[in-house]
């Protein structure tokens, strides 16, 4: 699989439930970032977790990082219809002038 | 809050024509990027730019592509002779310390 593979590819849940998305990567990283993309729109930065961090919270978002397994998860609690979007993880290998390597994304649908 | 802006939002062009996509990065950022996303696919890195020169480019970024920072604010991507397969959403990004902030994208359609 390629660096930055998310699973599941698609997820549908009822409003109010929690949504968990996973991401795997292959190489060592400096940090991992999660982005949201509404259909056909731009990428909105959600949260960044550094390689020396294991868990991070921001509002209803919780991100974990397991560098031994080269994986990360994004949890959205108490989902809302407005959370419907595609979610991508993106790995940054080093700080500075370095490209982000994006995963294939999870398409999340929140059912009202 | 500062943001990255891109123009135009949509561009339709004929195959073989030149297009220039424009971006205004966040003003105090030093690193700039172009990515593209073909419909339904993942976001792919094209090129990174620092200190007025390309620092890394992908295999996609061939001789038909060029980037420029003509003044202190704009950052442009030029495709010299567009192909059908260049149809995609093109995103500009700029980076401060750790986070890359993306513009809203330019949707390019090559006919």
Coordinates of C-alpha atoms in Angstrom, one line a residue:
Chain A
X1 CA 0.0 0.0 0.0
X2 CA 1.1 3.6 -0.5
X3 CA 2.1 6.0 2.2
X4 CA -0.9 7.6 3.8
X5 CA -3.6 5.0 3.3
X6 CA -6.8 5.7 5.1
X7 CA -9.4 3.2 6.1
X8 CA -12.2 2.9 5.8
X9 CA -12.6 4.4 2.4
X10 CA -16.1 5.4 3.2
X11 CA -18.0 5.6 6.5
X12 CA -21.7 6.5 7.1
X13 CA -22.9 7.1 10.7
X14 CA -25.8 8.6 12.4
X15 CA -25.6 12.2 13.7
X16 CA -24.4 12.2 17.2
X17 CA -22.3 9.1 16.9
X18 CA -18.5 9.1 16.9
X19 CA -16.5 8.6 13.7
X20 CA -13.1 7.0 13.7
X21 CA -10.8 7.0 10.7
X22 CA -7.4 5.4 10.4
X23 CA -4.3 6.2 8.5
X24 CA -1.1 4.3 7.9
X25 CA 2.2 5.5 6.5
X26 CA 5.5 3.9 5.5
X27 CA 8.5 6.2 6.2
X28 CA 9.6 8.0 9.2
X29 CA 7.8 11.3 9.7
X30 CA 8.3 14.6 11.5
X31 CA 4.5 15.1 11.9
X32 CA 1.2 14.0 10.5
X33 CA -1.6 16.4 9.6
X34 CA -5.2 15.8 9.0
X35 CA -7.3 17.8 6.5
X36 CA -10.9 18.0 5.6
X37 CA -12.2 18.5 2.1
X38 CA -15.8 19.3 1.4
X39 CA -16.9 18.0 -2.0
X40 CA -15.0 19.7 -4.8
X41 CA -13.6 22.4 -2.4
X42 CA -10.3 23.3 -0.8
X43 CA -8.4 21.5 2.0
X44 CA -8.9 22.7 5.5
X45 CA -6.3 22.0 8.1
X46 CA -7.7 20.3 11.1
X47 CA -4.9 19.1 13.4
X48 CA -1.2 18.3 13.5
X49 CA 0.5 15.7 15.6
X50 CA 4.2 15.6 16.0
X51 CA 6.2 12.4 15.9
X52 CA 7.0 12.7 19.6
X53 CA 3.3 13.1 20.6
X54 CA 0.9 10.2 21.1
X55 CA -2.4 12.0 21.4
X56 CA -3.8 15.4 20.7
X57 CA -7.2 17.0 21.1
X58 CA -8.8 20.0 19.4
X59 CA -12.5 20.5 20.2
X60 CA -14.4 17.4 19.0
X61 CA -11.3 16.0 17.3
X62 CA -8.9 13.5 18.9
X63 CA -5.8 12.3 17.0
X64 CA -3.5 9.5 18.0
X65 CA -0.2 8.6 16.6
X66 CA 1.6 5.3 17.0
X67 CA 5.0 5.6 15.4
X68 CA 5.9 2.0 16.1
X69 CA 3.0 0.9 13.9
X70 CA 3.3 3.9 11.6
X71 CA -0.4 4.6 12.0
X72 CA -2.7 7.4 13.2
X73 CA -6.3 7.7 13.9
X74 CA -8.7 10.6 13.8
X75 CA -11.8 10.5 16.1
X76 CA -14.6 13.0 15.6
X77 CA -17.0 12.9 18.6
X78 CA -20.7 13.8 18.6
X79 CA -20.8 14.0 14.8
X80 CA -22.9 16.6 13.1
X81 CA -24.3 16.8 9.6
X82 CA -21.7 19.5 8.8
X83 CA -18.9 17.0 9.4
X84 CA -19.9 15.3 6.1
X85 CA -16.7 15.6 4.0
X86 CA -13.6 13.7 3.0
X87 CA -10.8 13.4 5.5
X88 CA -7.2 13.0 4.5
X89 CA -4.1 12.3 6.5
X90 CA -0.8 13.8 5.2
X91 CA 2.6 12.9 6.4
X92 CA 5.5 15.4 6.6
X93 CA 8.9 13.8 6.6
X94 CA 10.8 16.8 7.8
X95 CA 10.3 20.4 8.8
X96 CA 11.0 23.0 6.3
X97 CA 10.7 22.7 2.6
X98 CA 9.2 19.3 2.3
X99 CA 6.2 17.9 0.5
X100 CA 3.2 16.4 2.2
X101 CA 2.3 12.9 1.1
X102 CA -1.5 12.5 1.2
X103 CA -3.5 9.4 1.8
X104 CA -6.5 8.3 -0.3
X105 CA -9.0 9.7 2.1
X106 CA -12.1 8.6 4.0
X107 CA -15.4 9.8 2.7
X108 CA -17.5 10.5 5.9
X109 CA -21.3 10.8 5.6
X110 CA -23.3 11.9 8.6
X111 CA -26.9 10.9 8.4
X112 CA -29.2 13.4 10.1
Chain B
X1 CA -7.1 35.1 10.0
X2 CA -4.7 35.1 7.0
X3 CA -5.4 32.7 4.2
X4 CA -4.1 31.5 0.9
X5 CA -6.0 32.8 -2.1
X6 CA -6.1 31.5 -5.6
X7 CA -7.3 32.8 -8.9
X8 CA -9.2 31.9 -11.0
X9 CA -11.5 29.5 -9.2
X10 CA -12.3 27.8 -12.5
X11 CA -10.5 27.7 -15.9
X12 CA -11.5 26.1 -19.1
X13 CA -8.9 25.9 -21.8
X14 CA -8.3 24.1 -25.1
X15 CA -5.6 21.4 -25.4
X16 CA -2.3 23.0 -26.3
X17 CA -3.0 26.3 -24.8
X18 CA -1.0 27.9 -22.0
X19 CA -2.5 28.5 -18.6
X20 CA -1.3 30.5 -15.6
X21 CA -2.7 29.7 -12.2
X22 CA -2.2 32.3 -9.5
X23 CA -1.8 32.2 -5.8
X24 CA -1.2 34.7 -3.0
X25 CA 0.4 32.8 -0.1
X26 CA 0.2 33.9 3.5
X27 CA 2.4 37.0 3.7
X28 CA 5.1 35.9 6.2
X29 CA 5.5 32.3 4.9
X30 CA 8.6 31.3 3.2
X31 CA 7.8 27.9 1.7
X32 CA 5.4 27.5 -1.1
X33 CA 3.9 24.5 -2.9
X34 CA 1.7 23.4 -5.7
X35 CA -0.4 20.2 -5.5
X36 CA -3.0 18.8 -7.8
X37 CA -6.0 16.5 -7.3
X38 CA -7.4 14.6 -10.3
X39 CA -11.2 14.1 -9.8
X40 CA -11.8 11.3 -7.3
X41 CA -8.1 10.7 -6.6
X42 CA -5.6 11.7 -3.9
X43 CA -3.8 15.0 -3.6
X44 CA -0.4 14.8 -5.3
X45 CA 2.6 17.0 -4.8
X46 CA 3.9 18.9 -7.8
X47 CA 6.6 21.3 -6.7
X48 CA 8.0 23.1 -3.7
X49 CA 9.6 26.5 -3.8
X50 CA 11.9 28.3 -1.3
X51 CA 14.1 31.3 -1.6
X52 CA 13.1 32.0 -5.1
X53 CA 13.9 28.6 -6.5
X54 CA 12.5 25.1 -6.9
X55 CA 13.6 22.9 -4.1
X56 CA 11.8 19.7 -5.0
X57 CA 9.6 18.6 -7.8
X58 CA 7.7 15.4 -8.6
X59 CA 7.7 13.3 -11.8
X60 CA 4.5 15.0 -12.8
X61 CA 6.3 18.4 -12.9
X62 CA 7.8 18.0 -16.3
X63 CA 9.2 20.6 -18.7
X64 CA 5.6 21.8 -19.5
X65 CA 5.3 23.2 -15.9
X66 CA 7.0 26.2 -14.4
X67 CA 6.6 28.2 -11.3
X68 CA 7.5 31.8 -10.5
X69 CA 7.3 34.3 -7.7
X70 CA 7.3 37.5 -9.8
X71 CA 6.9 39.8 -6.9
X72 CA 6.7 39.7 -3.2
X73 CA 3.2 38.4 -3.0
X74 CA 2.2 36.3 -6.0
X75 CA 3.2 32.7 -6.7
X76 CA 2.3 31.3 -10.1
X77 CA 2.1 27.9 -11.8
X78 CA 2.3 27.9 -15.6
X79 CA 1.4 25.0 -17.8
X80 CA 2.9 25.7 -21.3
X81 CA 0.9 23.4 -23.5
X82 CA -2.0 21.8 -21.7
X83 CA -3.0 18.2 -22.2
X84 CA -6.3 16.5 -21.5
X85 CA -4.8 14.8 -18.5
X86 CA -3.9 18.1 -16.9
X87 CA -7.5 18.5 -16.0
X88 CA -7.6 18.6 -12.2
X89 CA -8.0 20.8 -9.2
X90 CA -4.7 22.7 -8.5
X91 CA -4.0 23.7 -4.9
X92 CA -1.4 26.2 -3.8
X93 CA -0.1 25.9 -0.2
X94 CA 2.2 27.9 2.0
X95 CA 3.9 26.9 5.1
X96 CA 5.0 28.9 8.1
X97 CA 6.5 26.7 10.9
X98 CA 4.9 23.3 10.6
X99 CA 1.5 23.5 9.0
X100 CA 0.8 23.8 5.3
X101 CA -2.2 26.0 4.6
X102 CA -4.0 25.4 1.4
X103 CA -5.9 27.7 -0.9
X104 CA -9.4 27.0 -2.2
X105 CA -8.0 25.6 -5.5
X106 CA -8.3 26.3 -9.2
X107 CA -10.4 23.8 -11.1
X108 CA -8.8 23.4 -14.5
X109 CA -10.6 21.7 -17.4
X110 CA -8.7 21.0 -20.6
X111 CA -10.9 20.3 -23.6

